[in-house]
Coordinates of C-alpha atoms in Angstrom, one line a residue:
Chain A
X4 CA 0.0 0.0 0.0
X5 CA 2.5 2.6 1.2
X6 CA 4.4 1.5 -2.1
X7 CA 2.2 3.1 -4.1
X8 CA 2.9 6.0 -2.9
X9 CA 6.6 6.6 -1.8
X10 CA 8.8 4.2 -4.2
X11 CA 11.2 3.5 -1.7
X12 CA 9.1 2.3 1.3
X13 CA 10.0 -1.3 0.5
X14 CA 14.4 -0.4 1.6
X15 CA 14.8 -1.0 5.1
X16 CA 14.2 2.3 7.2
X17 CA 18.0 2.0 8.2
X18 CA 19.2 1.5 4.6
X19 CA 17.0 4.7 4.2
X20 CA 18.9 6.8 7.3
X21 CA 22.4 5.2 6.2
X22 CA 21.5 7.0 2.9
X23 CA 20.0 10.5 4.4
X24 CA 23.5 11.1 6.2
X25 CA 25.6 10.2 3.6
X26 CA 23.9 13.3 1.9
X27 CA 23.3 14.9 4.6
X28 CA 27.2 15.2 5.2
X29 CA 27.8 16.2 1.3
X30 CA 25.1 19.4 1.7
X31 CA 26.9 20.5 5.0
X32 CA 30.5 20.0 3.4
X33 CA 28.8 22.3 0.9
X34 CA 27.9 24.6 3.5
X35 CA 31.0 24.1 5.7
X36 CA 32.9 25.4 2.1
X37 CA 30.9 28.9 1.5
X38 CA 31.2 29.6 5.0
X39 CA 34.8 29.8 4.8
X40 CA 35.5 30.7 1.7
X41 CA 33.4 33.7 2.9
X42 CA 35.1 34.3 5.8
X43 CA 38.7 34.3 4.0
X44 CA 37.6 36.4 1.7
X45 CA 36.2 39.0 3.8
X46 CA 40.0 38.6 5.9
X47 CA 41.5 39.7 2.8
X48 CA 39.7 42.5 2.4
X49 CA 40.4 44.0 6.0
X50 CA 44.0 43.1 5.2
X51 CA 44.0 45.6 2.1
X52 CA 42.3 48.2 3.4
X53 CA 45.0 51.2 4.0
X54 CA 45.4 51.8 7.8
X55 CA 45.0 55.0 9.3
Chain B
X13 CA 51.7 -6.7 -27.3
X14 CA 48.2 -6.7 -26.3
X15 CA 46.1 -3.9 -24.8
X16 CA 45.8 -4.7 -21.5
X17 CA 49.7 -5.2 -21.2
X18 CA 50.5 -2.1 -23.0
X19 CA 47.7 0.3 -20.7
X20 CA 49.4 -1.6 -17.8
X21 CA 53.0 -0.9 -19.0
X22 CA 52.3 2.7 -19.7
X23 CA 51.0 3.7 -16.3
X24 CA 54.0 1.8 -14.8
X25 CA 56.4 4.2 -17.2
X26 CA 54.2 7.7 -16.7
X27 CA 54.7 6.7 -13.1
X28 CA 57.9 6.3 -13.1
X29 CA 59.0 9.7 -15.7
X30 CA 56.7 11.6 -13.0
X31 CA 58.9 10.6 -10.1
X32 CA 62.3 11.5 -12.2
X33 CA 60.8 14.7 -13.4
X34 CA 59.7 15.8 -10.2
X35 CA 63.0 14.8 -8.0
X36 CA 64.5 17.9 -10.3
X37 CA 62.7 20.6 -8.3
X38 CA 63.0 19.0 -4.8
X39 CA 65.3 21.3 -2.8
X40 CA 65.4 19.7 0.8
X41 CA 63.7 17.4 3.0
X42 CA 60.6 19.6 3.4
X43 CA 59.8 19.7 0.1
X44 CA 60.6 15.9 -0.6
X45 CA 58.1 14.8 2.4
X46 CA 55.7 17.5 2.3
X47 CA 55.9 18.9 -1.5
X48 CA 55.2 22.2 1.0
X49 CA 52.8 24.8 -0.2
X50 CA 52.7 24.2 -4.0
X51 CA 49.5 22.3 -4.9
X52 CA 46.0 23.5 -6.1
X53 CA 42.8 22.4 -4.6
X54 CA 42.3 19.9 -7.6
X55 CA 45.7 18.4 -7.0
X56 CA 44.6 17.9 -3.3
X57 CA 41.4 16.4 -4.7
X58 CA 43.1 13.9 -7.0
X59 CA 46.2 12.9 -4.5
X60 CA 43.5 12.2 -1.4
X61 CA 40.8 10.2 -3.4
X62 CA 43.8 8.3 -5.0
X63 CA 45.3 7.7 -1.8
X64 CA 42.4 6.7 -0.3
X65 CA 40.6 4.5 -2.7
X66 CA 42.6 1.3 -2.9
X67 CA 42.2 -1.8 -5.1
X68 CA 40.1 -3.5 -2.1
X69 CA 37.4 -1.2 -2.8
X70 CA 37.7 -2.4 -6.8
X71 CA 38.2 -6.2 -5.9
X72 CA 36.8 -6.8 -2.1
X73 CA 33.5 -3.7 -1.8
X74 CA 32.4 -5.2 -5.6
X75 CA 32.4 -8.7 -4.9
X76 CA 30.7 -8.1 -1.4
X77 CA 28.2 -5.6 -3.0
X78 CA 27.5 -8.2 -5.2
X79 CA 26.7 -10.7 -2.3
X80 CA 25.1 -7.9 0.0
X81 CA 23.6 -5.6 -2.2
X82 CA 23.2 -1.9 -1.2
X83 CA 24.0 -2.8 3.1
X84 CA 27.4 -2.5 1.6
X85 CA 27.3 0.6 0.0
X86 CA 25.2 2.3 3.0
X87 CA 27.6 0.7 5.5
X88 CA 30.3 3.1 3.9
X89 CA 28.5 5.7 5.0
X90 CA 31.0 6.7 7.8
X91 CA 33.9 7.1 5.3
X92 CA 32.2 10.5 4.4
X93 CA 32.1 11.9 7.8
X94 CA 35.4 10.5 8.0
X95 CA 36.3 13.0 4.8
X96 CA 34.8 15.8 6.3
X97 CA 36.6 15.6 9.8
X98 CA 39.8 14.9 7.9
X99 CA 40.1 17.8 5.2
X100 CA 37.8 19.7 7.3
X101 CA 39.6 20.3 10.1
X102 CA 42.9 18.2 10.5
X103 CA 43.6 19.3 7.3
X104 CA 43.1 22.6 8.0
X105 CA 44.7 22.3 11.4
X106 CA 48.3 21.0 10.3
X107 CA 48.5 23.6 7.0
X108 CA 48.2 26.4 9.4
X109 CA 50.9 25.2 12.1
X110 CA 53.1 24.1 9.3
X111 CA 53.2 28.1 8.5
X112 CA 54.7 28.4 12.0
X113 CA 56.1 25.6 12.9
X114 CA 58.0 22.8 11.3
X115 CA 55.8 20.3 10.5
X116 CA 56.1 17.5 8.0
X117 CA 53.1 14.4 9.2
X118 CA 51.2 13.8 11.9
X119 CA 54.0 13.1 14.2
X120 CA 55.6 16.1 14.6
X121 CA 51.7 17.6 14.8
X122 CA 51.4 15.7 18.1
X123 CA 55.3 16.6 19.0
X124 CA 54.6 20.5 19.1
X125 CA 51.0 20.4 20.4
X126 CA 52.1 18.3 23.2
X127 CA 56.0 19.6 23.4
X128 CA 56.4 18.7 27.1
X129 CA 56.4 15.0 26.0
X130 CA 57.4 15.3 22.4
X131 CA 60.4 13.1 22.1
X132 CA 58.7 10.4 23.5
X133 CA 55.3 11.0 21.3
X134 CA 57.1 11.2 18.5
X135 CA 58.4 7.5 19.3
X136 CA 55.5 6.3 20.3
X137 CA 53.5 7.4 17.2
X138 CA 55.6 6.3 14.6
X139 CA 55.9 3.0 16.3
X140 CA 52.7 2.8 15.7
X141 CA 52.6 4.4 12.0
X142 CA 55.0 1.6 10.9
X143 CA 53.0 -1.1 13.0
X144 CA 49.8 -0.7 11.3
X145 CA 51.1 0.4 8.3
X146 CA 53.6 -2.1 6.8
X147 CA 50.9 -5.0 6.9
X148 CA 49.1 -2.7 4.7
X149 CA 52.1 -1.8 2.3
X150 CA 53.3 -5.6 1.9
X151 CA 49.4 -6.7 1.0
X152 CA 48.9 -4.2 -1.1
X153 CA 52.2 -4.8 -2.7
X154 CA 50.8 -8.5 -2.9
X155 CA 47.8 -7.4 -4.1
X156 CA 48.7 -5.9 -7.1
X157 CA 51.5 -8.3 -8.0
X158 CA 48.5 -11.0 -7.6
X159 CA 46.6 -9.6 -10.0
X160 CA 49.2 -8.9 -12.5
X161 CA 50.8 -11.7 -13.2
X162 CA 47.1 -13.8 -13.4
X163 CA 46.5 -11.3 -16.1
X164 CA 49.5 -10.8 -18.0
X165 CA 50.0 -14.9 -17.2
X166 CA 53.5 -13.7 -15.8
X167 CA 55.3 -15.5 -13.1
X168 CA 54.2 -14.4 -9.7
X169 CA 58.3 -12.5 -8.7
X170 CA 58.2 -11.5 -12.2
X171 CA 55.4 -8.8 -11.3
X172 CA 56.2 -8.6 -8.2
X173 CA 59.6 -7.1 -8.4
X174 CA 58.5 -4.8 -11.7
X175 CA 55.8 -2.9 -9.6
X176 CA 58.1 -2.9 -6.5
X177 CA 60.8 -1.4 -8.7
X178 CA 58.6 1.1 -10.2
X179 CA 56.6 2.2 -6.8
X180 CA 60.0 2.4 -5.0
X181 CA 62.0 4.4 -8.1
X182 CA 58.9 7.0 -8.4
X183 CA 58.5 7.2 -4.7
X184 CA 62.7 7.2 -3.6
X185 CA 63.2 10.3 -6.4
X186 CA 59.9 12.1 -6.6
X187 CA 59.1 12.0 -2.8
X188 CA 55.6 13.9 -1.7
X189 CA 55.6 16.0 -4.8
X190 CA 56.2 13.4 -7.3
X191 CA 53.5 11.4 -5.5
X192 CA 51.0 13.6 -5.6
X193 CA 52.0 14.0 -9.2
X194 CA 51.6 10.7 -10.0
X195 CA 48.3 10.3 -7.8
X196 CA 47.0 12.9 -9.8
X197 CA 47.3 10.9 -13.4
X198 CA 46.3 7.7 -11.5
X199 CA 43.3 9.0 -10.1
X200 CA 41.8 10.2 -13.7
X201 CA 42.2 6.8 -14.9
X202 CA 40.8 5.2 -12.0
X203 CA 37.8 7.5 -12.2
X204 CA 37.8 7.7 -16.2
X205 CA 37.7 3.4 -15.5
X206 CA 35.0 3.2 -13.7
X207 CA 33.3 5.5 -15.7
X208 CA 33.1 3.5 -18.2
X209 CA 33.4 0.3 -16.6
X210 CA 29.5 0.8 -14.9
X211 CA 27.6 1.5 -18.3
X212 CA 29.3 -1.4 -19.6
X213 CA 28.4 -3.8 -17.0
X214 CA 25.1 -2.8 -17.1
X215 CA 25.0 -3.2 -20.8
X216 CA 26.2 -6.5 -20.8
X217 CA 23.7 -7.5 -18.1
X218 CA 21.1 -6.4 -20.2
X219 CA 21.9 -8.1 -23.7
X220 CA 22.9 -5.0 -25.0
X221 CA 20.6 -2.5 -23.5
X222 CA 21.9 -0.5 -20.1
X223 CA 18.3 0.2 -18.8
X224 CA 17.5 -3.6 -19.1
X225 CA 20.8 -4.4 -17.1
X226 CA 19.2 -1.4 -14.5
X227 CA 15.9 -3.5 -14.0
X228 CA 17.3 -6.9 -13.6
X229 CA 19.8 -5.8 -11.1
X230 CA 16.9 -3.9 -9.2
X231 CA 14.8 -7.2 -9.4
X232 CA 17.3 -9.1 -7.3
X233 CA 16.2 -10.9 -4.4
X234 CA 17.4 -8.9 -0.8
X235 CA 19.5 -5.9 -2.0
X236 CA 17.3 -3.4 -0.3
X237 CA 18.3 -4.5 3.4
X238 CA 20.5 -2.7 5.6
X239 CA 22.0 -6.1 6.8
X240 CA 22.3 -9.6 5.1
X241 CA 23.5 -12.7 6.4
X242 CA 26.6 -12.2 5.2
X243 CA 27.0 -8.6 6.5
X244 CA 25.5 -8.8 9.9
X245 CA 24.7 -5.9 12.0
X246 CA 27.9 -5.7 14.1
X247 CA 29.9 -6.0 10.4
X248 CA 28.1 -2.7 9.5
X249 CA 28.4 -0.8 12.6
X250 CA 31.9 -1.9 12.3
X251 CA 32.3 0.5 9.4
X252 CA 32.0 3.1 12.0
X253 CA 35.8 2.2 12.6
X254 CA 36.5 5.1 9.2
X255 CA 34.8 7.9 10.8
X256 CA 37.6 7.7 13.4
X257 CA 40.8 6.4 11.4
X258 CA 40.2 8.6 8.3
X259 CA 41.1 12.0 9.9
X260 CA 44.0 10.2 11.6
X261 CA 45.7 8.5 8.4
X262 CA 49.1 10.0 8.2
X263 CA 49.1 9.3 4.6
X264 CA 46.0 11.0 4.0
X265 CA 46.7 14.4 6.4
X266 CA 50.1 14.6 5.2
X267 CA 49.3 15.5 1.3
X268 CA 47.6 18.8 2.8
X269 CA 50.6 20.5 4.0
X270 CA 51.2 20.7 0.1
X271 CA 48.6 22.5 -0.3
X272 CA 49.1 26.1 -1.4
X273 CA 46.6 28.0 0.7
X274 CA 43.9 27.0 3.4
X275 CA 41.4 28.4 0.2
X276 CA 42.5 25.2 -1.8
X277 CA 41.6 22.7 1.2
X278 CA 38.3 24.7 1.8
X279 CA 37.6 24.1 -1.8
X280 CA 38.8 20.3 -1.8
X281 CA 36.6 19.5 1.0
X282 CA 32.5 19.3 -0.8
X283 CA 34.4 17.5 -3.9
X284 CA 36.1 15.0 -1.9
X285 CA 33.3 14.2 0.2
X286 CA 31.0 14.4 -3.5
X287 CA 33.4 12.0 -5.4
X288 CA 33.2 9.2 -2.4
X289 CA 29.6 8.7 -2.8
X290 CA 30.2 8.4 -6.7
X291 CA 32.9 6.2 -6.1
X292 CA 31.4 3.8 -3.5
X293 CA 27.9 3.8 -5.5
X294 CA 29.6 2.4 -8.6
X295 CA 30.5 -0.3 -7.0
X296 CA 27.1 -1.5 -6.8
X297 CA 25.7 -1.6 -10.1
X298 CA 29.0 -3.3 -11.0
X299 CA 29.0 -5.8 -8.2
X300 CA 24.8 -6.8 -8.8
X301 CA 26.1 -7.1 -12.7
X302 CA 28.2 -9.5 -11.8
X303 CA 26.0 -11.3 -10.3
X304 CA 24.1 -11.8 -13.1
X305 CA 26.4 -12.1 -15.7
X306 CA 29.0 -14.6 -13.3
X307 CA 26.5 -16.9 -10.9
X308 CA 29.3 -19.2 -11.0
X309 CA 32.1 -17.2 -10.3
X310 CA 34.8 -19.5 -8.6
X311 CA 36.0 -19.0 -5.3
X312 CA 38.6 -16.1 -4.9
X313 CA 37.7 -14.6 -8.6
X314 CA 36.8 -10.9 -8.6
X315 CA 33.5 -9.6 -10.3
X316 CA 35.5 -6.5 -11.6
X317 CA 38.1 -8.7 -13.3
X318 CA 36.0 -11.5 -14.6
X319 CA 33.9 -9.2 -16.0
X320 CA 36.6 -6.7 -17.6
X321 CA 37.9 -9.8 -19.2
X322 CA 34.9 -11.5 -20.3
X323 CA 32.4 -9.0 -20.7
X324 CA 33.8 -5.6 -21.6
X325 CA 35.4 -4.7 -25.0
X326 CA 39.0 -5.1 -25.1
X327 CA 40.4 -1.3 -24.7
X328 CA 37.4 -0.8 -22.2
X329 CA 38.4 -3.7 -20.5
X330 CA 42.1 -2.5 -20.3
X331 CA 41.0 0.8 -19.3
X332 CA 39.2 -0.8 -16.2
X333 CA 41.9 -2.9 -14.9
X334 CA 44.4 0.7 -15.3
X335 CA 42.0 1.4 -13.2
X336 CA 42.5 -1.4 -10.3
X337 CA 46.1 -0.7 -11.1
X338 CA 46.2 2.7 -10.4
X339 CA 44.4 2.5 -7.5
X340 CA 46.8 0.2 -5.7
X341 CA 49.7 1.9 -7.1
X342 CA 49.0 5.4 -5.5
X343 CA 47.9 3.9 -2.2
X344 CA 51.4 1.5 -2.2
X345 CA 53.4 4.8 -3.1
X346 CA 51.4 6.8 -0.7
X347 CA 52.1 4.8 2.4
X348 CA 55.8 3.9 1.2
X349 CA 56.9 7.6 1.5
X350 CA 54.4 7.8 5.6
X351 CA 56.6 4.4 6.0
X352 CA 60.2 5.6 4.8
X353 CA 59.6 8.8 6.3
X354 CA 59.3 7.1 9.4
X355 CA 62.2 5.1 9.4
X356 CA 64.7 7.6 7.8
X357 CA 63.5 10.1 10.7
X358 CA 63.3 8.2 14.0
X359 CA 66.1 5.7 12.7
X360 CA 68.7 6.9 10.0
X361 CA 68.7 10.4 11.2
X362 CA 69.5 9.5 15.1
X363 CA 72.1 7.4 14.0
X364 CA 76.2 8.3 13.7
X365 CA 76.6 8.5 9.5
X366 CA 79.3 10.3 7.6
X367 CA 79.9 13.9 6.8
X368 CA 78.6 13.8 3.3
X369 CA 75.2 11.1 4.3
X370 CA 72.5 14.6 4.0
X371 CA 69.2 14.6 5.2
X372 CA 68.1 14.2 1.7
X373 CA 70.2 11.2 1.6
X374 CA 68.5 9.5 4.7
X375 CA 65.2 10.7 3.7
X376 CA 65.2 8.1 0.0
X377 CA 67.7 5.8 2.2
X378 CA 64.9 5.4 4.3
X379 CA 61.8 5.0 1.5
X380 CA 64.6 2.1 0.3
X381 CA 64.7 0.1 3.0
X382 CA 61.7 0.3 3.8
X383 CA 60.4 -0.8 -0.1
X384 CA 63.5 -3.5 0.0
X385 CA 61.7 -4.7 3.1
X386 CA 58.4 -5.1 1.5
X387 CA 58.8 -6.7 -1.7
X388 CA 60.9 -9.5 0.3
X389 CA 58.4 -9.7 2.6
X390 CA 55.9 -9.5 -0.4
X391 CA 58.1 -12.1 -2.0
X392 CA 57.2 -15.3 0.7
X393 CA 53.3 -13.9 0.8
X394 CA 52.9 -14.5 4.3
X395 CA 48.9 -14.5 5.1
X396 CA 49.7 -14.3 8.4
X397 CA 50.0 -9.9 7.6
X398 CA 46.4 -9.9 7.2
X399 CA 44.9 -10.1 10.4
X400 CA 47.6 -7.0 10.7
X401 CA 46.2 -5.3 7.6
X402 CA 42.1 -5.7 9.1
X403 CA 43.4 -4.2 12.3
X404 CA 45.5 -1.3 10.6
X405 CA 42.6 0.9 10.6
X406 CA 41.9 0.2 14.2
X407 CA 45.2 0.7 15.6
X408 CA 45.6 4.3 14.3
X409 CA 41.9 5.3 15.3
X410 CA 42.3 4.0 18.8
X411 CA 46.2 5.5 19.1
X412 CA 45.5 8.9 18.0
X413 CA 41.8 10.3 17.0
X414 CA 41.5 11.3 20.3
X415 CA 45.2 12.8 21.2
X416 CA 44.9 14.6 18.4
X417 CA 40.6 15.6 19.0
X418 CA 41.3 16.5 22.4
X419 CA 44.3 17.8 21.8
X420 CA 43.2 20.1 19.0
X421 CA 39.9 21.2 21.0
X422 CA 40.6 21.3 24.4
X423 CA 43.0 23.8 26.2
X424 CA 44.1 21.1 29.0
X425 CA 44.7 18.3 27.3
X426 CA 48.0 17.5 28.4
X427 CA 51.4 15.8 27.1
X428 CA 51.0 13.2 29.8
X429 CA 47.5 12.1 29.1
X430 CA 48.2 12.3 25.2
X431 CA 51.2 9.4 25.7
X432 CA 48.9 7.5 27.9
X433 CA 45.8 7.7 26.1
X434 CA 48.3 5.9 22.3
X435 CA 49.4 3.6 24.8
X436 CA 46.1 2.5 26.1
X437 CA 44.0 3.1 23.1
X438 CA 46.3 1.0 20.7
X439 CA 46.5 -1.9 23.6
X440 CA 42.9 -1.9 24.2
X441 CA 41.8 -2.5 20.5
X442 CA 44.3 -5.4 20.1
X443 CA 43.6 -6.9 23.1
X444 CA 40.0 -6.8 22.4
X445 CA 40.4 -7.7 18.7
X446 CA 42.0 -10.8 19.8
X447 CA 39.5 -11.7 22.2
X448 CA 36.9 -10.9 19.5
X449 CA 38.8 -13.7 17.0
X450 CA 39.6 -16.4 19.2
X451 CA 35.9 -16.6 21.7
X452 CA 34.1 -15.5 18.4
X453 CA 32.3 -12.7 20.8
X454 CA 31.3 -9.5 19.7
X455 CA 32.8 -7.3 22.7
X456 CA 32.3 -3.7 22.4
X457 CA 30.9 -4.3 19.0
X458 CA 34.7 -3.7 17.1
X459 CA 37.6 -3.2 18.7
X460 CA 37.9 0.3 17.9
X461 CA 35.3 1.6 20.5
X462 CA 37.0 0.0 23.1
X463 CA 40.3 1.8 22.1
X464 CA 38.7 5.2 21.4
X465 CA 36.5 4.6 25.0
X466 CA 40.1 3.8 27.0
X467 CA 41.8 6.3 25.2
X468 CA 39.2 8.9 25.6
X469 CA 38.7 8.0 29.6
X470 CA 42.5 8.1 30.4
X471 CA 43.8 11.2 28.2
X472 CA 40.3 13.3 30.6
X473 CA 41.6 11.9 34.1
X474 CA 45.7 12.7 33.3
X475 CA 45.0 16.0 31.8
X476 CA 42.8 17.2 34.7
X477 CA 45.5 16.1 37.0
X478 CA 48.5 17.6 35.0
X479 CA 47.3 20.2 32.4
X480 CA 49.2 21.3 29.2
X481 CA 51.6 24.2 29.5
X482 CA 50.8 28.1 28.1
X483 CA 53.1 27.0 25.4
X484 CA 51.3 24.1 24.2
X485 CA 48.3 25.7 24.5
X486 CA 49.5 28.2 22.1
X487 CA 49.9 25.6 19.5
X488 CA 46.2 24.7 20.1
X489 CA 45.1 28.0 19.3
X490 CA 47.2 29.1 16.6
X491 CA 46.2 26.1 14.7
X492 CA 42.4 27.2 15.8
X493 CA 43.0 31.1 14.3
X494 CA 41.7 32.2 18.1
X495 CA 42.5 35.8 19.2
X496 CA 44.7 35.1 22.1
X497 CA 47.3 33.0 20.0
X498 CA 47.4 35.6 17.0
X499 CA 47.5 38.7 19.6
X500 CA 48.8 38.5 22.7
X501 CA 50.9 35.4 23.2
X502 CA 54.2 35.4 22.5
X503 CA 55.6 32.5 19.6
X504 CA 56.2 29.5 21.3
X505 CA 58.9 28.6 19.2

């Protein structure tokens, strides 16, 4: 029944969880990346402004 | 000269100029361990995933994909957290200190943050560097040689002393640079072979047609299970043991101190941790159309092979087993260089030798003996190394995640509890390993927990009775970027 509906019922739940942090890891590497890069970036800019 | 030969010979030789080309712009010992501050974030990409995918994930995670279907592949699942602690923040951690201090693995890492003790450290952590890596170096060295000669049909020396020659001449001239060089060719063919070697497989499966090969391999009985009888539920939690040992492989945090800014690791890190999953997915789709297209594959066969053999067109099939070949060949050169390093530092260089025996000397004296020492050890095979090699991972999780965890997060971890916790750590996971095989109990669930749990417990109580020094904790937060370190406190030198 549930089948019909979500394709994936029929994978074990912990197949299923196994699977959702595996991604889960890749989207916060992702996030973990432009947060940094961010934050370098802006350090670079403070060092070129000229100091008074 | 066929094509599998000739794809085989030519990686050996590409290797092999890449080492001689590179030993031209080696200068001293930093650059021939640490190639220091020179490579761009898809160099680091290239020299970690060809580091850290070996030919066992080609040959062994295939053939058991095959058996267990995806509870293999989601049973890999700590190897990207692993990743992300690794080039995330160890990575990060020993680029920055190398600025400052000087800094050229893991060891000397662990000799600065916890200087009080850092003779002894030092010692104790490359003890256990060349304990639970050499098993690994002499079976992948077997490995390889194994699998060469069956498919060139050449005797088993024959191959065993042509890859030996080649690892150890590209590794001995090229050192860290020419290594990541090397990696970096070895890794496009390994990816460019299983590129292609997964539509194939799928098209053979299927007559012909790869969405056919798709739904028989779906249709197979008990893939979609997070456990199978032959992967039971303490196996799979057992594959927690790469969340810890990953961002504690000195062969794997090493390659970053070659990278040219902290930018380039920041960048590495989402493709990395991206190119795993690929990776390990592949092999399931080639693994399940093995199954199909081998039900009777003999005992001790690989799905990969039989199938690149039997099933894929010849320069396909060439270009897949490159791809085993390449695998096997960066991690062997990778773990030579940890190994040599090793040996040439804590032995060679303590020793009394002769005005004109340089550091640079010692440092490819000591990736010689330590590759002489392998292939004759590689030459007897003795199976005896691979209850060594299963542990490898183990050992350096339970010596030093948490030394270096604590040690990198918390001000009072201390020198004292940091030799105590490796001791323990690394005694506790054998002693419960060999428990584990001889009752054929399932204590602790792997013998990695119980390691990281005595490790963890000791290196607390010792540091809150002795902690580290205003020195040491400067290392800690200059490796962190915290005010106090960058400011105020004066350089620890």
């Amino acid at each position: 029944m549930l089948e019909a509906f979500i394709p994936w019922a029929h994978i074990d739940w912990q197949l299923q969880l196994e699977l959702l942090i595996w991604l889960g890891v890749i989207f916060l590497s992702m996030v973990l990346c432009y947060i940094r890069l961010r934050q370098i970036a802006a350090s670079e800019q403070d060092n070129q402004k000229p100091v008074n | 000269m066929d094509a599998l030969t000739l794809s085989l010979a030519s990686l050996l030789l590409v290797s092999l100029a890449i080492g001689a080309y590179s030993s031209r712009s080696i200068k001293d010992t930093r650059d021939y361990y640490s190639a220091a501050g020179r490579m761009p974030w898809y160099m680091l990409v290239g020299t970690f995933m060809a580091s850290n995918v070996s030919a066992g994930l080609f040959l062994g995670a295939t053939n058991a994909s095959a058996q267990n279907g995806y509870a293999m592949w989601a049973a890999y699942f700590p190897t990207c957290i692993g990743y992300l602690l690794c080039i995330g923040f160890v990575a990060i951690w020993i680029r920055r200190l190398s600025d400052r201090y000087e800094i050229m693995d893991l060891s000397d890492l662990f000799y600065h943050r916890f200087r009080r003790q850092g003779k002894l450290i030092r010692s104790v952590s490359s003890i256990i560097i060349v304990f639970a890596y050499l098993p690994v170096l002499i079976a992948q060295f077997i490995a390889l040689a194994s699998i060469i000669s069956v498919l060139l049909d050449v005797s088993y020396a024959g191959s065993l002393l042509a890859i030996s020659l080649v690892v150890v001449s590209y590794t001995l001239l090229g050192g860290m640079l020419g290594v990541i060089r090397a990696d970096g060719v070895q890794f496009i063919i390994l990816l460019v072979g299983l590129l292609v070697a997964v539509p194939m497989a799928l098209s053979a499966a299927g007559e012909g047609e790869v969405n056919v090969g798709w739904q028989r391999i779906s249709r197979l009985p008990e893939i979609f299970e997070w456990t199978t009888p032959g992967l039971p539920w303490f196996a799979v939690l057992g594959q927690l043991v790469w969340l810890f040992a990953i961002p504690v492989q000195p062969h794997l945090v090493s390659r970053f101190l070659a990278a040219r800014t902290e930018r380039d690791i920041v960048i590495s890190l989402p493709i990395c941790v991206g190119l795993t999953l690929f990776i390990y997915t592949a092999t399931i789709p080639l693994g399940l159309a093995g199954r199909i297209l081998e039900p009777d594959l003999e005992s001790g066969a690989y799905y990969y092979v039989v199938m690149a053999v039997n099933h894929f067109p010849v320069l396909v099939g060439a270009l897949a087993l490159a791809g085993i070949a390449s695998a096997a060949l960066s991690t062997c050169s990778t773990v030579l260089l940890i190994a040599g390093q090793t040996v040439s530092r804590q032995v060679l260089q303590r020793l009394p030798m002769p005005g004109w025996f340089t550091p640079m000397y010692g440092a490819r004296a000591g990736v010689l003996m330590v590759g002489v020492a392998t292939w004759l050890i590689a030459a007897i095979q003795p199976l005896g190394i691979f209850w060594l090699v299963v542990l490898s991972a183990s050992l350096l999780a339970s010596g030093f995640f948490v030394p270096l965890f604590l040690g990198m997060l918390w001000r009072r971890a201390s020198a004292e509890g940091a030799v105590a916790a490796m001791l323990t750590g690394t005694l506790s996971a054998v002693t419960v390993y060999l428990v584990n095989g001889l009752f054929g109990t399932h204590l602790f669930i792997s013998e990695v927990f119980a390691g990281l749990a005595m490790s963890l417990i000791i290196m607390v109580v010792i540091s809150f009775k002795s902690p580290a020094s205003e020195q040491e904790m400067a290392v800690l937060d200059y490796a962190r970027k915290l005010p106090a370190a960058l400011e105020s406190r004066p350089y620890p030198g």
